[in-house]
CSV table of C-alpha atoms in Angstrom, one decimal:
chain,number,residue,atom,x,y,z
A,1,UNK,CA,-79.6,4.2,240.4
A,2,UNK,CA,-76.0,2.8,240.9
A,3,UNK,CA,-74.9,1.8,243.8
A,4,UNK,CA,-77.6,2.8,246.0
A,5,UNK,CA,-79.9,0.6,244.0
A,6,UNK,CA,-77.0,-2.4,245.1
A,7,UNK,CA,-77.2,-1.8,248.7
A,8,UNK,CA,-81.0,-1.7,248.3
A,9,UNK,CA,-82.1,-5.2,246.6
A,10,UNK,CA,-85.9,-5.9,247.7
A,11,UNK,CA,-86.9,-9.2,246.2
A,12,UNK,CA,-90.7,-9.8,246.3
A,13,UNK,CA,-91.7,-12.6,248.8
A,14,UNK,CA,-94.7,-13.6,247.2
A,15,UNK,CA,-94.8,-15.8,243.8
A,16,UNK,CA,-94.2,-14.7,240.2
A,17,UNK,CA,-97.8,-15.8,239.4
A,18,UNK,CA,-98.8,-13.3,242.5
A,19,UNK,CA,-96.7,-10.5,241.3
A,20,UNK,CA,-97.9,-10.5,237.8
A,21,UNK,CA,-101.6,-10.8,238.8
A,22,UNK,CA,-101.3,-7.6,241.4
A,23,UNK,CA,-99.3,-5.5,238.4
A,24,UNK,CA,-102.4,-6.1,236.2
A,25,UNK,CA,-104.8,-5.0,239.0
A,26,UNK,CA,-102.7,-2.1,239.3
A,27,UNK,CA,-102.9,-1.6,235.7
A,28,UNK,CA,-106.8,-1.6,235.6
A,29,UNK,CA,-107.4,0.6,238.9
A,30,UNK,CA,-105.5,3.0,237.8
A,31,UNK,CA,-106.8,3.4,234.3
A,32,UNK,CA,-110.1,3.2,236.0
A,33,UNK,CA,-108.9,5.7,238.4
A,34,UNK,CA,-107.2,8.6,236.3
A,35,UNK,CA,-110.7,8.4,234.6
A,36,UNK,CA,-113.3,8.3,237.6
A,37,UNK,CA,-111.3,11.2,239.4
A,38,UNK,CA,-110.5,13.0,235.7
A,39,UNK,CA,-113.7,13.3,235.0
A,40,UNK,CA,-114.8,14.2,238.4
A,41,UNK,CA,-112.4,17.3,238.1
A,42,UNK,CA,-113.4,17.8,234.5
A,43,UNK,CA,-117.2,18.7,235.8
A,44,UNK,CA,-116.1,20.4,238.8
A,45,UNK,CA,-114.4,22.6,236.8
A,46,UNK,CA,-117.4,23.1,234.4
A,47,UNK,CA,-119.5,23.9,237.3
A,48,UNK,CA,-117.3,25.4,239.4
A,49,UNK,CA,-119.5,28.8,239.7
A,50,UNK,CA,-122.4,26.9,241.0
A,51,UNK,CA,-120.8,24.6,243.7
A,52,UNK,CA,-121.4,24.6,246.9
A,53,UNK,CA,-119.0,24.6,249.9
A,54,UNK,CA,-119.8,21.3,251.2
A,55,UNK,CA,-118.6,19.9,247.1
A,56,UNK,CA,-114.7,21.2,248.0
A,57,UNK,CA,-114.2,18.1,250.0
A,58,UNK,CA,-116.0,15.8,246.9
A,59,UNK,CA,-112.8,18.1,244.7
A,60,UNK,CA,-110.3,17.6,247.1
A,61,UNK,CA,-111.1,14.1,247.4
A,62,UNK,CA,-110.5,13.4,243.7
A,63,UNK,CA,-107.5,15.2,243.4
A,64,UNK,CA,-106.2,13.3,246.7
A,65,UNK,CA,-107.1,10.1,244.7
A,66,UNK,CA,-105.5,10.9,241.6
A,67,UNK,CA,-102.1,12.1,243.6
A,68,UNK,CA,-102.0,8.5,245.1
A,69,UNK,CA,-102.9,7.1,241.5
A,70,UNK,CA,-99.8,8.9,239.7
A,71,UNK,CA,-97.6,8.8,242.6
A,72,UNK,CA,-98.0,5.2,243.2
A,73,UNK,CA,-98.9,3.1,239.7
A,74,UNK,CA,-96.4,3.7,238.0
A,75,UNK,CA,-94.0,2.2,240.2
A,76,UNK,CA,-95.4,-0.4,241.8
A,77,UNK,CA,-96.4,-1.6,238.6
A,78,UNK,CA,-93.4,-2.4,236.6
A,79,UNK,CA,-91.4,-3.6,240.1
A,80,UNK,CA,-94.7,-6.5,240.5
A,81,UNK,CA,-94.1,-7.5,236.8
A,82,UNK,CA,-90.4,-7.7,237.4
A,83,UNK,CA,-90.8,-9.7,240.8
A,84,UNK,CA,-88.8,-7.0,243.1
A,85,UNK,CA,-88.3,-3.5,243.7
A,86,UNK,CA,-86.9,-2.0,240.8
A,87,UNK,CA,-85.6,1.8,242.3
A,88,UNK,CA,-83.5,2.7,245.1
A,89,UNK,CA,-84.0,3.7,249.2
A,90,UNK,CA,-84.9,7.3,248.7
A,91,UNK,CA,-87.5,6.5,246.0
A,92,UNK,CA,-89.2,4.1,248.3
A,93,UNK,CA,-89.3,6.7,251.4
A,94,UNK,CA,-91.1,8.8,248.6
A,95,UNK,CA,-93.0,6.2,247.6
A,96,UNK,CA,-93.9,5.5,251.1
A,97,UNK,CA,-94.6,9.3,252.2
A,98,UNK,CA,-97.0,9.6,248.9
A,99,UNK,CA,-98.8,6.7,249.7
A,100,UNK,CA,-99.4,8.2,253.6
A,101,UNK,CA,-100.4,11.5,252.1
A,102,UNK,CA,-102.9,10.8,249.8
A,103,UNK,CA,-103.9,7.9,251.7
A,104,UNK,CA,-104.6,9.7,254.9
A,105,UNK,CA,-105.8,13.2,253.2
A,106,UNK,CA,-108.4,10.8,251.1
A,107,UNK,CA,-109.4,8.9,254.7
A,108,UNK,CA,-110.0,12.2,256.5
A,109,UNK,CA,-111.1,14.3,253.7
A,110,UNK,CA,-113.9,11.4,254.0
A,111,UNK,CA,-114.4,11.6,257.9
A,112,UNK,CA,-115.0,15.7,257.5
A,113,UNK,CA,-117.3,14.9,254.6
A,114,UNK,CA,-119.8,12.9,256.9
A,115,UNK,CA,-119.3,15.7,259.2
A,116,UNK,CA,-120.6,18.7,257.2
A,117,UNK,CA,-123.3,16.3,256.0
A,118,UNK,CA,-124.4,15.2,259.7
A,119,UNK,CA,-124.1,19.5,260.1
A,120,UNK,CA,-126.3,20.3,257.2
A,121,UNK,CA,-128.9,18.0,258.0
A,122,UNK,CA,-129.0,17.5,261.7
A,123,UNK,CA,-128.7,20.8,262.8
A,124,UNK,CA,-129.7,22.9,260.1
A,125,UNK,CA,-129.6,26.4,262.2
A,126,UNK,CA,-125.4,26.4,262.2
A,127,UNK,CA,-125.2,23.6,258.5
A,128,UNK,CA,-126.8,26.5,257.1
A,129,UNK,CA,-124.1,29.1,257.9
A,130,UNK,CA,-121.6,26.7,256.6
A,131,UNK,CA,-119.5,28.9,254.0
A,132,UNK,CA,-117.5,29.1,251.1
A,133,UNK,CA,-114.3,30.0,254.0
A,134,UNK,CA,-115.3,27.1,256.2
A,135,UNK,CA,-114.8,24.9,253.6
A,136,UNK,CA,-111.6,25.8,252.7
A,137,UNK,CA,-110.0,25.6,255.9
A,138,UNK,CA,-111.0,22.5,256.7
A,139,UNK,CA,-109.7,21.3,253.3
A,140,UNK,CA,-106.3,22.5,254.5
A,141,UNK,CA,-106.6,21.4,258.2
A,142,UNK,CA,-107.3,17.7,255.9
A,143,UNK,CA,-104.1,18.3,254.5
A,144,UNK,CA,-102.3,19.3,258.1
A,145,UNK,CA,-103.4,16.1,259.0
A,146,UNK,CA,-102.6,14.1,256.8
A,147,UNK,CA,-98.9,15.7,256.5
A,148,UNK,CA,-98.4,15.2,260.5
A,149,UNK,CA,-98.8,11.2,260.5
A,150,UNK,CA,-96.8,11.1,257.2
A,151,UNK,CA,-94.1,13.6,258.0
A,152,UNK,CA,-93.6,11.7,261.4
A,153,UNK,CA,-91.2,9.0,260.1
A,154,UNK,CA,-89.8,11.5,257.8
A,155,UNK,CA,-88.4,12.9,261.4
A,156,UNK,CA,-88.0,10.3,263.3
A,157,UNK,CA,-91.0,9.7,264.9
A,158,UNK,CA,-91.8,5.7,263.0
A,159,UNK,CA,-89.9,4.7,260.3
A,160,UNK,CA,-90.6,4.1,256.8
A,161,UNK,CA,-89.6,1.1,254.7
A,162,UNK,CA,-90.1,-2.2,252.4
A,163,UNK,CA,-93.5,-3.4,252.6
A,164,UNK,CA,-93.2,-7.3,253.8
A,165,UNK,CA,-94.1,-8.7,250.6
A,166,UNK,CA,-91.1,-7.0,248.6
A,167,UNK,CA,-92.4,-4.6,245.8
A,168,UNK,CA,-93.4,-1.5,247.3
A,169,UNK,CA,-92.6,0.7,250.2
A,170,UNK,CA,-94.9,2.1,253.2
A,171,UNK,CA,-94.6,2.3,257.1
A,172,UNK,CA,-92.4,0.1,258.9
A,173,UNK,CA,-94.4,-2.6,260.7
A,174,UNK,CA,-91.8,-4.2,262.0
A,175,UNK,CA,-89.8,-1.1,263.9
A,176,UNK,CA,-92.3,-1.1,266.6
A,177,UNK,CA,-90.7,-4.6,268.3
A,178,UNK,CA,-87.3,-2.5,268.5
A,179,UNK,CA,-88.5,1.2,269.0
A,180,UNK,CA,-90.8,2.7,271.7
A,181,UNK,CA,-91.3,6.1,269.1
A,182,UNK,CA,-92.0,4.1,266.3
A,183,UNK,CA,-94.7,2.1,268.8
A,184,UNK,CA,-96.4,4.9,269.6
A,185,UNK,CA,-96.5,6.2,266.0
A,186,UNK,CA,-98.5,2.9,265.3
A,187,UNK,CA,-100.6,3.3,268.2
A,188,UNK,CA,-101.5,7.2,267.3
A,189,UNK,CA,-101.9,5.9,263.3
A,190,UNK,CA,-104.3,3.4,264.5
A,191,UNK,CA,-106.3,5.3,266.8
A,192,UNK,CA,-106.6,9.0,265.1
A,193,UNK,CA,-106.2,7.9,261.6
A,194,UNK,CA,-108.6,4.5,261.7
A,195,UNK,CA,-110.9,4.0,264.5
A,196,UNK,CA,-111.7,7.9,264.8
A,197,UNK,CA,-112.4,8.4,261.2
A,198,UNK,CA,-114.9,4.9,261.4
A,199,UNK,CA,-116.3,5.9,264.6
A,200,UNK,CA,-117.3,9.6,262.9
A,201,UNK,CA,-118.9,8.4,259.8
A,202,UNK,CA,-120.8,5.7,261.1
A,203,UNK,CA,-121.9,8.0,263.6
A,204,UNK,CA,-123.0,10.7,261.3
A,205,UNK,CA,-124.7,8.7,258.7
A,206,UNK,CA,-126.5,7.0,261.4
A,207,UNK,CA,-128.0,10.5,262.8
A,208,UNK,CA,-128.4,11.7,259.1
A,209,UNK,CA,-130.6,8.8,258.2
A,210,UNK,CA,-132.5,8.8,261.3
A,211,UNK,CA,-133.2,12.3,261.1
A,212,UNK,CA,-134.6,12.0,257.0
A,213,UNK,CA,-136.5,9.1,258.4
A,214,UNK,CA,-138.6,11.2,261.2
A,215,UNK,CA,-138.6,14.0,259.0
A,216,UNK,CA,-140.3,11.7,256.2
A,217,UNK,CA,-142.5,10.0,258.7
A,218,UNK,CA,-143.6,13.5,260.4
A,219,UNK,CA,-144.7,14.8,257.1
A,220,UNK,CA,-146.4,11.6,255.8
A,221,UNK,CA,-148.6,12.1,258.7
A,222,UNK,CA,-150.4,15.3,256.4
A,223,UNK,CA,-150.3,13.6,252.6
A,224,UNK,CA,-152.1,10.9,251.4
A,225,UNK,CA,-150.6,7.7,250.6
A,226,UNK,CA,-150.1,8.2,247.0
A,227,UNK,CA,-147.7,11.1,247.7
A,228,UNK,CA,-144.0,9.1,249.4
A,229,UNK,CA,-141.5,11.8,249.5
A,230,UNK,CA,-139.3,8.5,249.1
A,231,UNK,CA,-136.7,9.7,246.2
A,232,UNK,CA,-134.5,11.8,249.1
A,233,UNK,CA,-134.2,9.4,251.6
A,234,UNK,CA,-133.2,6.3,249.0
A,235,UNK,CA,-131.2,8.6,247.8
A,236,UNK,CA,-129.9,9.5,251.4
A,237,UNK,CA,-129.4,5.5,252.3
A,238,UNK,CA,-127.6,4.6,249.1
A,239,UNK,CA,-125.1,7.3,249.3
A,240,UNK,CA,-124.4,6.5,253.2
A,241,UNK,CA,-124.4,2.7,253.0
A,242,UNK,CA,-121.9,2.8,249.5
A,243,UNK,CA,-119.4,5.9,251.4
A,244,UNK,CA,-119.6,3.4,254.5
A,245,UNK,CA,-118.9,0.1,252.9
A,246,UNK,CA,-116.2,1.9,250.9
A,247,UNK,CA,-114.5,2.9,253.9
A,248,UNK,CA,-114.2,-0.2,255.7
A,249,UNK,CA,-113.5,-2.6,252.9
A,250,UNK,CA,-110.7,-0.4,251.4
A,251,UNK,CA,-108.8,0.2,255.0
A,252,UNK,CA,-110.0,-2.3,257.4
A,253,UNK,CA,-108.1,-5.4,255.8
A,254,UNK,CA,-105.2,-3.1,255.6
A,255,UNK,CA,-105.5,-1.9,259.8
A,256,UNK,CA,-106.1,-5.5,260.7
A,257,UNK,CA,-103.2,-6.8,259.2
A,258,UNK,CA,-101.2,-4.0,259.7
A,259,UNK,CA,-101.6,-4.1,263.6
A,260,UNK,CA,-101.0,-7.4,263.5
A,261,UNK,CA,-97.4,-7.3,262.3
A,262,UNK,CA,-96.8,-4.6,264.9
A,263,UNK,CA,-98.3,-6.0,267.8
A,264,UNK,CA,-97.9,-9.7,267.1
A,265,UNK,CA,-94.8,-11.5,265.2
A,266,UNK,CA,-94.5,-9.6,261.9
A,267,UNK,CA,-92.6,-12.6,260.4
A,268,UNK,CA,-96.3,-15.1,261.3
A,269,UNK,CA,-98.2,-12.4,258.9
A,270,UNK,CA,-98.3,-14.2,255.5
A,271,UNK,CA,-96.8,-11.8,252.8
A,272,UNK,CA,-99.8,-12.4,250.7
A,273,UNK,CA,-101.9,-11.1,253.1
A,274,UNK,CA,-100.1,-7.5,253.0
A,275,UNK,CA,-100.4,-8.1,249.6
A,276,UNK,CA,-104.3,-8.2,249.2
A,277,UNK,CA,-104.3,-5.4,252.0
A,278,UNK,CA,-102.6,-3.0,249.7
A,279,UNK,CA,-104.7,-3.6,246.9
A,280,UNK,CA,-107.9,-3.1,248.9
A,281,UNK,CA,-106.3,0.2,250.3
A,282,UNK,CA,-105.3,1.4,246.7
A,283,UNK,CA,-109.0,0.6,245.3
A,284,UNK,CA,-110.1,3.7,247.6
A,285,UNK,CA,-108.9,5.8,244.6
A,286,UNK,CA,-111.0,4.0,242.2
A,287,UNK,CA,-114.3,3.5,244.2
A,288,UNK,CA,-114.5,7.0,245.8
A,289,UNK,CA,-115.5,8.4,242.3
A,290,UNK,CA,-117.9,6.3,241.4
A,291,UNK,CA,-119.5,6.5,244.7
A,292,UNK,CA,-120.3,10.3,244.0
A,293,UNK,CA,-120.7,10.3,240.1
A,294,UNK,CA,-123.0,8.2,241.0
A,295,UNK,CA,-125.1,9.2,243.9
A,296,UNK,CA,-124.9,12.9,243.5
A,297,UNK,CA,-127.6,14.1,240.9
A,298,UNK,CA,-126.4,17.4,240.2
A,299,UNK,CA,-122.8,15.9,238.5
A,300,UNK,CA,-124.4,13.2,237.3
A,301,UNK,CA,-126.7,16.0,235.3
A,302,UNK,CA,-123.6,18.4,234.9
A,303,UNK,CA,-122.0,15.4,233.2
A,304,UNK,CA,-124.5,13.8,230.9
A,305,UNK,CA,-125.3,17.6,230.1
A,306,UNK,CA,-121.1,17.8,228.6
A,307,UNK,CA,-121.2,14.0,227.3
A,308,UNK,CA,-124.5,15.0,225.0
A,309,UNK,CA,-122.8,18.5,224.3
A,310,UNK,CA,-119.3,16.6,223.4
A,311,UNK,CA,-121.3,14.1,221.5
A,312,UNK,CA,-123.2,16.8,219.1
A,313,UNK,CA,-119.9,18.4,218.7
A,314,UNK,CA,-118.0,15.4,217.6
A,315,UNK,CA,-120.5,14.5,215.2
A,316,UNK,CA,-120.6,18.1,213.8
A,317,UNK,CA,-124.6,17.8,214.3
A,318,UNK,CA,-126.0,20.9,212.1
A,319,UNK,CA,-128.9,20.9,213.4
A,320,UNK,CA,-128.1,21.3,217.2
A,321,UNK,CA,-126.5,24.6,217.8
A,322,UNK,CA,-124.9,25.0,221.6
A,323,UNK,CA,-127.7,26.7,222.8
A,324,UNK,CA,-130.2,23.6,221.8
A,325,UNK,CA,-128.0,21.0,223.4
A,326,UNK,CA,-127.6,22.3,226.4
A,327,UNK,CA,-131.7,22.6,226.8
A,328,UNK,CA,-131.6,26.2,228.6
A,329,UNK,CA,-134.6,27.7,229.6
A,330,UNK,CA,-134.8,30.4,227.0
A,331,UNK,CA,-134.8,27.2,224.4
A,332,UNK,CA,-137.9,25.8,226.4
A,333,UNK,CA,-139.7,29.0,226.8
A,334,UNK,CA,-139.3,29.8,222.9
A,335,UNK,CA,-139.7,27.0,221.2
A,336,UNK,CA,-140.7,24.2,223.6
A,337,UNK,CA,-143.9,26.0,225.2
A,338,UNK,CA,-147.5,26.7,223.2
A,339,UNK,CA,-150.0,29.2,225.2
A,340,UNK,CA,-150.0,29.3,228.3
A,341,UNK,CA,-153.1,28.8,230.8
A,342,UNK,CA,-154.0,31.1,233.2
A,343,UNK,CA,-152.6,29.2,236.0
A,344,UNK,CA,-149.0,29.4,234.3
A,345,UNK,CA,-149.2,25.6,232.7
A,346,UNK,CA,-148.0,25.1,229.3
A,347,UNK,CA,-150.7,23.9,226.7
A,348,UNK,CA,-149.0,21.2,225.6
A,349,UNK,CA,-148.2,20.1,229.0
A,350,UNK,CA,-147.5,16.2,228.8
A,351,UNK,CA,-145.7,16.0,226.0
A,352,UNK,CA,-142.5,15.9,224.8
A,353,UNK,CA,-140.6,18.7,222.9
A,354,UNK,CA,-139.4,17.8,219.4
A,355,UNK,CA,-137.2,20.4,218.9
A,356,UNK,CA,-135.3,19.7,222.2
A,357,UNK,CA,-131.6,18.3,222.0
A,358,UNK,CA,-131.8,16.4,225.7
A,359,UNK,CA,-135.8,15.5,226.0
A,360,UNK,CA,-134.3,14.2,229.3
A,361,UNK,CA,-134.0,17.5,230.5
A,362,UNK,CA,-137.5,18.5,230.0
A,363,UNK,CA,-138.8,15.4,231.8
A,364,UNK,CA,-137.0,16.1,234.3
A,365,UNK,CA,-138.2,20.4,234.1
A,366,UNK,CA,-141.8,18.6,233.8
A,367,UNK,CA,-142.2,17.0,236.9
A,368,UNK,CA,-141.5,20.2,238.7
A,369,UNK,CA,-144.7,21.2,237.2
A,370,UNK,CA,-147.9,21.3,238.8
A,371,UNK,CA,-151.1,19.5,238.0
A,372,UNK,CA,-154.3,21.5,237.3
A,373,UNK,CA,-155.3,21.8,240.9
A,374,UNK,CA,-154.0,24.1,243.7
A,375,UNK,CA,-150.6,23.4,245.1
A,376,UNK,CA,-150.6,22.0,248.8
A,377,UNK,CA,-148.0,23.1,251.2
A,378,UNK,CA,-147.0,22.1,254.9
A,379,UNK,CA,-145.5,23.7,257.6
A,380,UNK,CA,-141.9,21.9,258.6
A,381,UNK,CA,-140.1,22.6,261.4
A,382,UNK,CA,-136.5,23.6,260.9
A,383,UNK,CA,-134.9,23.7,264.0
A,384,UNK,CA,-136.5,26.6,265.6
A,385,UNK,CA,-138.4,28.1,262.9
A,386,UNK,CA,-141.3,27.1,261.0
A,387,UNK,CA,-141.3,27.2,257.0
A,388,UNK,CA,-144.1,26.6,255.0
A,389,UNK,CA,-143.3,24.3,252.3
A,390,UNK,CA,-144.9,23.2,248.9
A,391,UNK,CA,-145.5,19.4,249.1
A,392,UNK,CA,-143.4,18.8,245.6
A,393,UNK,CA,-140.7,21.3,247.0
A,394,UNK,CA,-140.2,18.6,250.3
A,395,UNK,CA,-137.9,15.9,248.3
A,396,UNK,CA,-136.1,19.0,246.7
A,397,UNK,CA,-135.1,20.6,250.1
A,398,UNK,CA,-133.9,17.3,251.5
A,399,UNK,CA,-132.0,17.0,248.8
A,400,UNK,CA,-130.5,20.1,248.7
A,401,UNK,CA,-129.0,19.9,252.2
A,402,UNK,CA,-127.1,16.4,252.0
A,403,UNK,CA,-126.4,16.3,248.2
């Protein structure tokens, strides 16, 4: 680093104790993160032929994450447990341009996520016609605006530099007191890149929720009690309330501080308080994939489907060929199913199989069957056209549109 790294000495501002605690942070998010968002790739990969358009932005979200992950860690790390920056000026404009990119693309990759599901389920006439090239246009229009805001200071339009609490690099909160460009950069960053994106996906889980919640209500008024089509919408509310509370806890401490440097006195913000800021913002990468590992059923199936497959093949099982553990239907037809009623109902309907590798997949296959009495359907209005709908088919096709 030579002499560059001389004329750029960045000592940190916080204590020792301070540093070393925020490098061991560091070092558990992103272990925690290059897992969460590896393994989210890993089974969007293995099911890559089955997903659906609106599951791009859940890919492009992890790989957004992980970019900010190995772009980031490894630097701030060691300079936290050496109590300053350890590398030189243009390293930190990198650092600081990463740490933009991802951040942003992640942010707004988020914003368009809401949007398509708000599409999809409040106006299902034109979420319906949402496509495989839709998709990925708007991925790249996430990336074009992502790479505007963090090519800006790159051309003069804000500036980047130290961060105020000495061991990593980002925007320059502080240029705004001596430059009307790199003001309005701040404003624009605040505005398009923090108040938009909340504004949108409060918005859109709002309408979602309220629309599964007439739905649900609408088609209680025809099924008896006994019969809540309550999985989808818990489902619906979990997912919205954890992707909203996400959101704001891992930029809003961040925003708030940050406009306070630029608008206020930069040197009254504590240094600490940029500190914790910046870890908050940086735990986006590691919540983000538990958030949808979690809440989406289908990777959550794809996945315990590859753990149990994994599993059989590490412990060089005999007795569970490929086929077995990955429970197809050809298994359950051969060897899981006796005679058959007339009414299509296995005879040993009830029970569980003993020669199937994952019994959880038949429970699951079993309660898509039918009980011994005539399947009751409802008409549901879907915009402007009516569909008749069996009544254990309703959870499924709410499901289906937001997850």
């Amino acid at each position: 680093m030579g002499n560059a790294s001389e004329a750029f000495l960045l000592n940190s501002k916080i204590s020792k104790d301070s540093d070393i605690l925020m490098g061991t942070i560091y070092i558990i998010m992103g272990v925690l993160s290059m897992l969460g968002n590896g393994i989210l790739l890993f089974v969007a990969y293995r099911k890559k032929s089955t997903l659906k358009p609106a599951e791009f932005f859940v890919v492009n979200l992890a790989i957004s994450d992980l970019g900010m992950t190995i772009s980031l860690f490894p630097l701030a790390i060691p300079s936290a447990f050496t109590h300053m920056w350890l590398f030189n000026k243009t390293i930190c404009t990198g650092y600081a341009f990463c740490g933009v990119l991802f951040g942003l693309c992640s942010l707004t990759n988020l914003t368009v996520l809401s949007s398509v599901c708000w599409l999809k389920v409040c106006c299902p006439n034109y979420g319906n016609k949402f496509s495989y090239c839709h998709a990925s246009m708007l991925v790249a229009g996430v990336w074009c605006y992502a790479g505007v805001f963090a090519v800006g200071p790159l051309s003069g339009w804000g500036e980047y530099g130290p961060e105020p609490y000495g061991t990593a690099c980002c925007i320059n909160w502080e240029a705004p007191g001596r430059s009307f460009a790199a003001m309005s950069y701040i404003i624009c960053l605040f505005f398009f890149c923090y108040i938009v994106p909340s504004t949108v996906i409060f918005l859109s889980y709002t309408f979602i929720l309220m629309t599964v919640r007439g739905s649900r209500q609408a088609v209680q008024q025809h099924m008896p009690p006994q019969n809540k089509i309550s999985n989808a919408q818990t489902l619906i509310i979990k997912l919205s309330v954890a992707v909203c509370i996400g959101f704001l806890t891992a930029w809003s401490p961040y925003a708030i501080v940050a406009m306070w440097a630029a608008f206020g006195d930069a040197l009254e913000v504590p240094a600490i308080a940029f500190a914790w800021a910046a870890i908050f913002a940086k735990s986006s990468t590691l919540y983000n994939p538990i958030v949808y590992l979690v809440f989406k059923p289908n990777f959550r199936r794809s996945l315990c489907r590859d753990v149990a497959l994994c599993r059989s093949t590490l412990c060089g099982c005999q007795h569970s060929s490929p086929s077995k553990g990955t429970c197809s239907q050809f298994n359950h037809k051969e060897e899981c199913n006796s005679t058959q009623f007339s009414n299509g109902l296995p005879e040993n309907h009830g029970t569980t199989c003993r020669h199937c590798a994952c019994p959880e997949e038949f429970t699951g296959a079993r309660e898509n069957l039918t009980e011994y009495i005539p399947q009751q359907t409802f008409r549901i209005l879907k915009g402007s056209i009516h569909s008749e709908v069996a009544e254990s088919q309703l959870s499924i096709d709410m499901q289906s549109d937001f997850l």
